């Protein structure tokens, strides 16, 4: 196959990118995005601050622009994200207790209701753990340790057709406290019937040229709990070809690793643009890392 999306499809997977709605008018950007990828994630436009700027006043203009751009081209969409300590609207940031808990539930219902039946997956909860595997302190965590399962139960009821994911970074190394903390939560949810379908490993790699320890073991261990796994926000310092090939191979080796999403199209589009971490350079040219990924898919 001659594109990332087509190559991934050969093994039943997808290859995605983050899309910034404001860049869709740039034809070099949108041409590459539409040609190479068959899944997209809104980089910011479906986050809580974007979708509910005032309490119970929802705004889907920017999210819908990306959804419609993708859907009209046969590209699927991952929803990102519903409950997160970051990028909360101002009105939510200083809330606490049952007021915040109810606002979270209302947010999930409002956003998922709008996109009901349209998306491939939702990152229901994002980045809820500390590096040592304990829960991250946040206003959401302070509402009670059950906030994550409440978010997932609310999400299942709001749209029974969409896959529900937990998403985080630094959970790639199997021998890492945070990975183990997330693993234990997923194991607990599966044993108690809390609805969860997938784990997203953001896969923001920083430095070096080798993979985090036992990366493939992490993927297969999560999968053995009965959930799909996906690499959801891949970027790699200086686009190391060994790391890009290795992370792709790890996914390909695990049957329940359903797809890979890179966090942007060209280096110049990246939130880490000074690290040149993506598969296309600023001129839209394929980098060596692009070929290393395509060859493994
Ligand atoms: C980043 C975006 O890329 C930036 O444009 C924004 O300013 C901050 O958020 N983890 C996530 C993503 O789950 O939503 C973040 O995206 C990157 C880290």
CSV table of N, CA and C in Angstrom, one decimal, residues 46-48 51-52 56 58 60 81-84 91-92 100-116 119 122-126 140 146-160 162 164-165:
chain,number,residue,atom,x,y,z
A,46,UNK,N,-12.8,19.2,20.6
A,46,UNK,CA,-13.9,18.4,21.3
A,46,UNK,C,-13.6,18.3,22.8
A,47,UNK,N,-12.7,19.1,23.3
A,47,UNK,CA,-12.3,19.2,24.7
A,47,UNK,C,-13.4,20.0,25.5
A,48,UNK,N,-13.4,19.8,26.8
A,48,UNK,CA,-14.5,20.5,27.5
A,48,UNK,C,-14.5,22.0,27.4
A,51,UNK,N,-16.3,22.7,24.0
A,51,UNK,CA,-17.6,22.2,23.7
A,51,UNK,C,-18.7,22.8,24.7
A,52,UNK,N,-18.2,23.2,25.9
A,52,UNK,CA,-19.1,23.8,26.9
A,52,UNK,C,-18.6,25.0,27.5
A,56,UNK,N,-23.7,24.5,30.6
A,56,UNK,CA,-24.9,24.0,29.9
A,56,UNK,C,-25.2,24.8,28.6
A,58,UNK,N,-23.7,24.6,25.1
A,58,UNK,CA,-22.8,23.7,24.3
A,58,UNK,C,-22.5,24.4,23.0
A,60,UNK,N,-20.7,23.2,19.4
A,60,UNK,CA,-20.1,22.2,18.6
A,60,UNK,C,-19.6,22.6,17.2
A,81,UNK,N,-11.8,15.0,24.4
A,81,UNK,CA,-11.9,14.1,25.5
A,81,UNK,C,-13.0,14.6,26.4
A,82,UNK,N,-13.6,13.9,27.3
A,82,UNK,CA,-14.8,14.3,28.1
A,82,UNK,C,-14.5,14.7,29.5
A,83,UNK,N,-13.6,14.1,30.2
A,83,UNK,CA,-13.3,14.4,31.6
A,83,UNK,C,-11.8,14.4,31.8
A,84,UNK,N,-11.3,15.6,32.1
A,84,UNK,CA,-9.8,15.8,32.2
A,84,UNK,C,-9.6,16.9,33.1
A,91,UNK,N,-15.5,28.1,34.0
A,91,UNK,CA,-16.6,28.0,35.0
A,91,UNK,C,-16.5,26.6,35.8
A,92,UNK,N,-15.8,25.7,35.2
A,92,UNK,CA,-15.7,24.3,35.8
A,92,UNK,C,-14.4,24.3,36.7
A,100,UNK,N,-19.7,19.8,40.9
A,100,UNK,CA,-18.8,19.4,39.8
A,100,UNK,C,-19.1,18.1,39.3
A,101,UNK,N,-19.4,17.1,40.1
A,101,UNK,CA,-19.8,15.8,39.7
A,101,UNK,C,-21.0,15.9,38.7
A,102,UNK,N,-22.0,16.6,39.1
A,102,UNK,CA,-23.2,16.8,38.2
A,102,UNK,C,-22.8,17.5,37.0
A,103,UNK,N,-21.9,18.5,37.0
A,103,UNK,CA,-21.5,19.2,35.8
A,103,UNK,C,-20.8,18.2,34.9
A,104,UNK,N,-19.9,17.4,35.4
A,104,UNK,CA,-19.2,16.4,34.6
A,104,UNK,C,-20.2,15.5,33.9
A,105,UNK,N,-21.2,15.0,34.6
A,105,UNK,CA,-22.2,14.1,34.1
A,105,UNK,C,-23.0,14.8,33.0
A,106,UNK,N,-23.4,16.0,33.3
A,106,UNK,CA,-24.1,16.8,32.3
A,106,UNK,C,-23.3,17.1,31.0
A,107,UNK,N,-22.0,17.3,31.2
A,107,UNK,CA,-21.1,17.5,30.1
A,107,UNK,C,-21.0,16.3,29.2
A,108,UNK,N,-20.8,15.1,29.8
A,108,UNK,CA,-20.7,13.9,29.1
A,108,UNK,C,-22.0,13.7,28.3
A,109,UNK,N,-23.2,13.8,29.0
A,109,UNK,CA,-24.4,13.6,28.3
A,109,UNK,C,-24.6,14.6,27.1
A,110,UNK,N,-24.2,15.9,27.3
A,110,UNK,CA,-24.5,16.9,26.3
A,110,UNK,C,-23.6,16.6,25.1
A,111,UNK,N,-22.3,16.3,25.3
A,111,UNK,CA,-21.4,16.2,24.2
A,111,UNK,C,-21.7,14.8,23.5
A,112,UNK,N,-21.8,13.8,24.3
A,112,UNK,CA,-22.0,12.5,23.7
A,112,UNK,C,-23.4,12.4,23.0
A,113,UNK,N,-24.3,13.1,23.5
A,113,UNK,CA,-25.7,13.1,22.9
A,113,UNK,C,-25.6,13.7,21.5
A,114,UNK,N,-24.8,14.8,21.4
A,114,UNK,CA,-24.6,15.5,20.1
A,114,UNK,C,-24.0,14.6,19.0
A,115,UNK,N,-22.9,13.8,19.5
A,115,UNK,CA,-22.2,13.0,18.5
A,115,UNK,C,-22.7,11.5,18.6
A,116,UNK,N,-23.8,11.3,19.2
A,116,UNK,CA,-24.3,9.9,19.3
A,116,UNK,C,-24.4,9.2,18.0
A,119,UNK,N,-19.3,8.5,16.2
A,119,UNK,CA,-17.8,8.4,16.4
A,119,UNK,C,-17.4,6.9,16.6
A,122,UNK,N,-14.6,7.2,22.1
A,122,UNK,CA,-14.4,8.4,23.0
A,122,UNK,C,-13.3,8.2,24.0
A,123,UNK,N,-12.4,9.1,24.1
A,123,UNK,CA,-11.5,9.1,25.3
A,123,UNK,C,-12.4,9.7,26.4
A,124,UNK,N,-13.0,8.9,27.2
A,124,UNK,CA,-13.9,9.4,28.2
A,124,UNK,C,-13.2,10.1,29.3
A,125,UNK,N,-12.1,9.5,29.8
A,125,UNK,CA,-11.3,10.1,30.8
A,125,UNK,C,-9.9,10.1,30.4
A,126,UNK,N,-9.2,11.3,30.6
A,126,UNK,CA,-7.9,11.5,30.1
A,126,UNK,C,-6.9,11.8,31.3
A,140,UNK,N,-11.7,17.0,39.8
A,140,UNK,CA,-12.5,15.8,39.6
A,140,UNK,C,-12.2,14.7,40.6
A,146,UNK,N,-14.6,7.4,42.9
A,146,UNK,CA,-15.5,6.7,41.9
A,146,UNK,C,-15.8,7.6,40.7
A,147,UNK,N,-15.1,8.8,40.6
A,147,UNK,CA,-15.5,9.7,39.5
A,147,UNK,C,-15.2,9.1,38.1
A,148,UNK,N,-14.2,8.2,38.0
A,148,UNK,CA,-13.9,7.7,36.7
A,148,UNK,C,-14.9,6.6,36.3
A,149,UNK,N,-15.3,5.8,37.2
A,149,UNK,CA,-16.3,4.8,36.8
A,149,UNK,C,-17.7,5.5,36.6
A,150,UNK,N,-18.0,6.5,37.3
A,150,UNK,CA,-19.2,7.3,37.0
A,150,UNK,C,-19.2,7.8,35.6
A,151,UNK,N,-18.0,8.4,35.2
A,151,UNK,CA,-17.9,8.9,33.9
A,151,UNK,C,-18.1,7.8,32.8
A,152,UNK,N,-17.6,6.7,33.0
A,152,UNK,CA,-17.8,5.6,32.1
A,152,UNK,C,-19.2,5.0,32.0
A,153,UNK,N,-19.8,4.9,33.2
A,153,UNK,CA,-21.2,4.5,33.2
A,153,UNK,C,-22.1,5.5,32.5
A,154,UNK,N,-21.9,6.7,32.8
A,154,UNK,CA,-22.6,7.8,32.1
A,154,UNK,C,-22.5,7.8,30.6
A,155,UNK,N,-21.2,7.6,30.2
A,155,UNK,CA,-20.9,7.5,28.8
A,155,UNK,C,-21.6,6.4,28.1
A,156,UNK,N,-21.5,5.2,28.7
A,156,UNK,CA,-22.2,4.0,28.0
A,156,UNK,C,-23.7,4.3,27.8
A,157,UNK,N,-24.3,4.9,28.8
A,157,UNK,CA,-25.8,5.2,28.6
A,157,UNK,C,-26.0,6.3,27.6
A,158,UNK,N,-25.1,7.2,27.5
A,158,UNK,CA,-25.3,8.3,26.6
A,158,UNK,C,-25.1,7.9,25.1
A,159,UNK,N,-24.3,7.0,24.8
A,159,UNK,CA,-24.1,6.5,23.5
A,159,UNK,C,-23.6,5.0,23.5
A,160,UNK,N,-24.5,4.1,23.5
A,160,UNK,CA,-24.1,2.7,23.6
A,160,UNK,C,-23.4,2.2,22.4
A,162,UNK,N,-20.7,3.6,20.9
A,162,UNK,CA,-19.3,4.1,20.7
A,162,UNK,C,-18.4,3.4,21.7
A,164,UNK,N,-15.6,3.1,24.4
A,164,UNK,CA,-15.2,4.0,25.5
A,164,UNK,C,-13.8,3.6,26.0
A,165,UNK,N,-12.9,4.7,25.9
A,165,UNK,CA,-11.5,4.5,26.2
A,165,UNK,C,-11.1,5.3,27.4
